[in-house]
């Protein structure tokens, strides 16, 4: 099979496109001062939050990277759970905060009148899809 310059150029362009597509999420994260991750289930997480239900699946997180201290970094987590959040130490309060970081297909936190507050985290749901965020300034946490 002979290779013409056009064939070589086309193959090179195709390879470059494939390579660039694999780096899109990383490039997008860097440009938006955030890092994102995904886990299929709670069991796949190295250290899941105590408030996350055992049946949590399809877990996506976005964490801001522009904070000077990692402890101050805003984070949003979206997951599916039929069991819902019922962790010890959580209570229901009026919602006055909202997620800083955006996760596609997250429930609309602004539609929630109340949230489940678990320490520094606030959570709201639409049916079995949950959105959790920190900081939750105004929802009764510091």
PDB file of C-alpha atoms in Angstrom:
ATOM      1  CA  UNK A   1       0.000   0.000   0.000  1.00  0.00           C
ATOM      2  CA  UNK A   2       1.499   3.329  -0.985  1.00  0.00           C
ATOM      3  CA  UNK A   3       1.186   6.393   1.203  1.00  0.00           C
ATOM      4  CA  UNK A   4       0.614   9.711  -0.455  1.00  0.00           C
ATOM      5  CA  UNK A   5       1.290  12.997   1.356  1.00  0.00           C
ATOM      6  CA  UNK A   6      -2.479  13.504   1.570  1.00  0.00           C
ATOM      7  CA  UNK A   7      -2.984  10.125   3.279  1.00  0.00           C
ATOM      8  CA  UNK A   8      -0.148  10.802   5.728  1.00  0.00           C
ATOM      9  CA  UNK A   9      -1.502  14.276   6.479  1.00  0.00           C
ATOM     10  CA  UNK A  10      -5.021  12.909   7.013  1.00  0.00           C
ATOM     11  CA  UNK A  11      -3.778  10.179   9.364  1.00  0.00           C
ATOM     12  CA  UNK A  12      -1.656  12.684  11.279  1.00  0.00           C
ATOM     13  CA  UNK A  13      -4.585  15.065  11.623  1.00  0.00           C
ATOM     14  CA  UNK A  14      -6.833  12.230  12.819  1.00  0.00           C
ATOM     15  CA  UNK A  15      -4.259  11.170  15.423  1.00  0.00           C
ATOM     16  CA  UNK A  16      -3.851  14.768  16.634  1.00  0.00           C
ATOM     17  CA  UNK A  17      -7.630  15.161  16.944  1.00  0.00           C
ATOM     18  CA  UNK A  18      -7.934  11.947  18.961  1.00  0.00           C
ATOM     19  CA  UNK A  19      -5.078  13.021  21.239  1.00  0.00           C
ATOM     20  CA  UNK A  20      -6.542  16.468  21.789  1.00  0.00           C
ATOM     21  CA  UNK A  21      -9.992  15.072  22.623  1.00  0.00           C
ATOM     22  CA  UNK A  22      -8.585  12.926  25.420  1.00  0.00           C
ATOM     23  CA  UNK A  23      -7.124  16.028  27.041  1.00  0.00           C
ATOM     24  CA  UNK A  24     -10.240  18.196  26.741  1.00  0.00           C
ATOM     25  CA  UNK A  25     -11.479  17.584  30.289  1.00  0.00           C
ATOM     26  CA  UNK A  26      -8.047  18.322  31.740  1.00  0.00           C
ATOM     27  CA  UNK A  27      -7.639  21.455  29.633  1.00  0.00           C
ATOM     28  CA  UNK A  28     -11.148  22.624  30.510  1.00  0.00           C
ATOM     29  CA  UNK A  29     -10.508  22.026  34.225  1.00  0.00           C
ATOM     30  CA  UNK A  30      -7.251  24.015  34.077  1.00  0.00           C
ATOM     31  CA  UNK A  31      -8.879  26.905  32.246  1.00  0.00           C
ATOM     32  CA  UNK A  32     -11.715  27.094  34.778  1.00  0.00           C
ATOM     33  CA  UNK A  33      -9.591  26.703  37.952  1.00  0.00           C
ATOM     34  CA  UNK A  34     -11.236  23.437  38.876  1.00  0.00           C
ATOM     35  CA  UNK A  35     -10.657  19.720  38.988  1.00  0.00           C
ATOM     36  CA  UNK A  36     -13.429  17.219  38.331  1.00  0.00           C
ATOM     37  CA  UNK A  37     -13.830  13.535  39.048  1.00  0.00           C
ATOM     38  CA  UNK A  38     -16.311  10.731  38.648  1.00  0.00           C
ATOM     39  CA  UNK A  39     -17.000   7.463  40.501  1.00  0.00           C
ATOM     40  CA  UNK A  40     -19.554   4.797  39.678  1.00  0.00           C
ATOM     41  CA  UNK A  41     -20.414   4.145  43.334  1.00  0.00           C
ATOM     42  CA  UNK A  42     -19.622   5.189  46.907  1.00  0.00           C
ATOM     43  CA  UNK A  43     -17.463   2.073  47.223  1.00  0.00           C
ATOM     44  CA  UNK A  44     -15.193   3.462  44.473  1.00  0.00           C
ATOM     45  CA  UNK A  45     -14.298   6.545  46.546  1.00  0.00           C
ATOM     46  CA  UNK A  46     -11.131   6.508  48.661  1.00  0.00           C
ATOM     47  CA  UNK A  47     -12.770   8.472  51.496  1.00  0.00           C
ATOM     48  CA  UNK A  48     -16.455   9.221  50.917  1.00  0.00           C
ATOM     49  CA  UNK A  49     -18.096  11.851  53.117  1.00  0.00           C
ATOM     50  CA  UNK A  50     -19.947  10.430  56.128  1.00  0.00           C
ATOM     51  CA  UNK A  51     -23.230  11.920  54.892  1.00  0.00           C
ATOM     52  CA  UNK A  52     -23.090  10.132  51.522  1.00  0.00           C
ATOM     53  CA  UNK A  53     -25.598   7.238  51.448  1.00  0.00           C
ATOM     54  CA  UNK A  54     -24.326   3.689  50.929  1.00  0.00           C
ATOM     55  CA  UNK A  55     -26.378   3.355  47.726  1.00  0.00           C
ATOM     56  CA  UNK A  56     -24.882   6.500  46.090  1.00  0.00           C
ATOM     57  CA  UNK A  57     -24.033   5.985  42.409  1.00  0.00           C
ATOM     58  CA  UNK A  58     -23.061   8.089  39.385  1.00  0.00           C
ATOM     59  CA  UNK A  59     -21.012  10.436  41.569  1.00  0.00           C
ATOM     60  CA  UNK A  60     -19.490  13.536  39.981  1.00  0.00           C
ATOM     61  CA  UNK A  61     -17.446  16.113  41.870  1.00  0.00           C
ATOM     62  CA  UNK A  62     -16.006  19.485  40.914  1.00  0.00           C
ATOM     63  CA  UNK A  63     -13.526  21.222  43.221  1.00  0.00           C
ATOM     64  CA  UNK A  64     -12.209  24.752  42.808  1.00  0.00           C
ATOM     65  CA  UNK A  65      -8.430  25.116  42.633  1.00  0.00           C
ATOM     66  CA  UNK A  66      -8.084  28.905  42.947  1.00  0.00           C
ATOM     67  CA  UNK A  67      -8.303  28.984  46.777  1.00  0.00           C
ATOM     68  CA  UNK A  68      -5.060  29.684  48.636  1.00  0.00           C
ATOM     69  CA  UNK A  69      -5.829  26.885  51.102  1.00  0.00           C
ATOM     70  CA  UNK A  70      -7.314  23.518  50.068  1.00  0.00           C
ATOM     71  CA  UNK A  71      -9.609  23.671  53.108  1.00  0.00           C
ATOM     72  CA  UNK A  72     -11.226  26.791  51.598  1.00  0.00           C
ATOM     73  CA  UNK A  73     -11.748  25.272  48.139  1.00  0.00           C
ATOM     74  CA  UNK A  74     -15.381  25.217  47.036  1.00  0.00           C
ATOM     75  CA  UNK A  75     -16.678  21.799  46.055  1.00  0.00           C
ATOM     76  CA  UNK A  76     -19.874  20.457  44.519  1.00  0.00           C
ATOM     77  CA  UNK A  77     -20.816  16.763  44.445  1.00  0.00           C
ATOM     78  CA  UNK A  78     -23.742  15.311  42.489  1.00  0.00           C
ATOM     79  CA  UNK A  79     -24.958  11.733  42.977  1.00  0.00           C
ATOM     80  CA  UNK A  80     -27.964   9.443  42.688  1.00  0.00           C
ATOM     81  CA  UNK A  81     -29.455   7.799  45.782  1.00  0.00           C
ATOM     82  CA  UNK A  82     -32.880   6.275  46.379  1.00  0.00           C
ATOM     83  CA  UNK A  83     -32.120   6.055  50.134  1.00  0.00           C
ATOM     84  CA  UNK A  84     -31.318   9.766  50.442  1.00  0.00           C
ATOM     85  CA  UNK A  85     -29.278  11.489  53.113  1.00  0.00           C
ATOM     86  CA  UNK A  86     -30.046  10.573  56.713  1.00  0.00           C
ATOM     87  CA  UNK A  87     -26.626  10.758  58.355  1.00  0.00           C
ATOM     88  CA  UNK A  88     -26.229  11.337  62.064  1.00  0.00           C
ATOM     89  CA  UNK A  89     -25.665  15.018  62.833  1.00  0.00           C
ATOM     90  CA  UNK A  90     -27.485  16.336  59.754  1.00  0.00           C
ATOM     91  CA  UNK A  91     -30.511  18.597  60.030  1.00  0.00           C
ATOM     92  CA  UNK A  92     -32.934  20.391  57.723  1.00  0.00           C
ATOM     93  CA  UNK A  93     -32.622  24.178  57.525  1.00  0.00           C
ATOM     94  CA  UNK A  94     -33.814  26.944  55.184  1.00  0.00           C
ATOM     95  CA  UNK A  95     -31.572  27.230  52.120  1.00  0.00           C
ATOM     96  CA  UNK A  96     -29.586  30.458  51.954  1.00  0.00           C
ATOM     97  CA  UNK A  97     -26.476  29.284  50.094  1.00  0.00           C
ATOM     98  CA  UNK A  98     -25.902  27.630  46.718  1.00  0.00           C
ATOM     99  CA  UNK A  99     -23.098  25.736  44.990  1.00  0.00           C
ATOM    100  CA  UNK A 100     -20.126  27.775  43.774  1.00  0.00           C
ATOM    101  CA  UNK A 101     -18.918  25.056  41.399  1.00  0.00           C
ATOM    102  CA  UNK A 102     -21.210  23.934  38.574  1.00  0.00           C
ATOM    103  CA  UNK A 103     -21.831  20.280  37.754  1.00  0.00           C
ATOM    104  CA  UNK A 104     -23.830  19.536  34.597  1.00  0.00           C
ATOM    105  CA  UNK A 105     -27.206  17.886  35.232  1.00  0.00           C
ATOM    106  CA  UNK A 106     -27.172  18.767  38.937  1.00  0.00           C
ATOM    107  CA  UNK A 107     -30.500  19.387  40.644  1.00  0.00           C
ATOM    108  CA  UNK A 108     -31.429  23.081  40.819  1.00  0.00           C
ATOM    109  CA  UNK A 109     -30.257  24.167  44.268  1.00  0.00           C
ATOM    110  CA  UNK A 110     -32.005  27.524  43.837  1.00  0.00           C
ATOM    111  CA  UNK A 111     -35.376  25.751  43.626  1.00  0.00           C
ATOM    112  CA  UNK A 112     -34.862  24.197  47.075  1.00  0.00           C
ATOM    113  CA  UNK A 113     -36.545  26.012  49.965  1.00  0.00           C
ATOM    114  CA  UNK A 114     -34.704  23.852  52.515  1.00  0.00           C
ATOM    115  CA  UNK A 115     -31.485  21.841  52.538  1.00  0.00           C
ATOM    116  CA  UNK A 116     -30.053  19.031  54.578  1.00  0.00           C
ATOM    117  CA  UNK A 117     -27.080  20.537  56.404  1.00  0.00           C
ATOM    118  CA  UNK A 118     -24.293  18.160  57.395  1.00  0.00           C
ATOM    119  CA  UNK A 119     -21.544  20.250  58.971  1.00  0.00           C
ATOM    120  CA  UNK A 120     -19.861  22.317  56.256  1.00  0.00           C
ATOM    121  CA  UNK A 121     -22.021  20.716  53.530  1.00  0.00           C
ATOM    122  CA  UNK A 122     -25.536  21.530  52.313  1.00  0.00           C
ATOM    123  CA  UNK A 123     -27.534  19.066  50.197  1.00  0.00           C
ATOM    124  CA  UNK A 124     -30.678  19.343  48.096  1.00  0.00           C
ATOM    125  CA  UNK A 125     -32.432  16.848  45.847  1.00  0.00           C
ATOM    126  CA  UNK A 126     -34.824  16.457  42.961  1.00  0.00           C
ATOM    127  CA  UNK A 127     -36.307  12.972  43.267  1.00  0.00           C
ATOM    128  CA  UNK A 128     -33.304  10.630  43.685  1.00  0.00           C
ATOM    129  CA  UNK A 129     -30.630  13.005  42.291  1.00  0.00           C
ATOM    130  CA  UNK A 130     -28.703  14.967  44.918  1.00  0.00           C
ATOM    131  CA  UNK A 131     -26.408  17.988  44.851  1.00  0.00           C
ATOM    132  CA  UNK A 132     -24.084  18.713  47.780  1.00  0.00           C
ATOM    133  CA  UNK A 133     -21.890  21.770  48.182  1.00  0.00           C
ATOM    134  CA  UNK A 134     -19.417  23.460  50.446  1.00  0.00           C
ATOM    135  CA  UNK A 135     -18.941  26.140  51.621  1.00  0.00           C
ATOM    136  CA  UNK A 136     -22.512  26.537  52.777  1.00  0.00           C
ATOM    137  CA  UNK A 137     -22.238  30.008  54.279  1.00  0.00           C
ATOM    138  CA  UNK A 138     -25.620  31.126  55.520  1.00  0.00           C
ATOM    139  CA  UNK A 139     -27.090  27.648  55.953  1.00  0.00           C
ATOM    140  CA  UNK A 140     -26.068  27.669  59.606  1.00  0.00           C
ATOM    141  CA  UNK A 141     -22.494  26.446  59.116  1.00  0.00           C
ATOM    142  CA  UNK A 142     -19.376  28.503  59.662  1.00  0.00           C
TER     143      UNK A 142
END
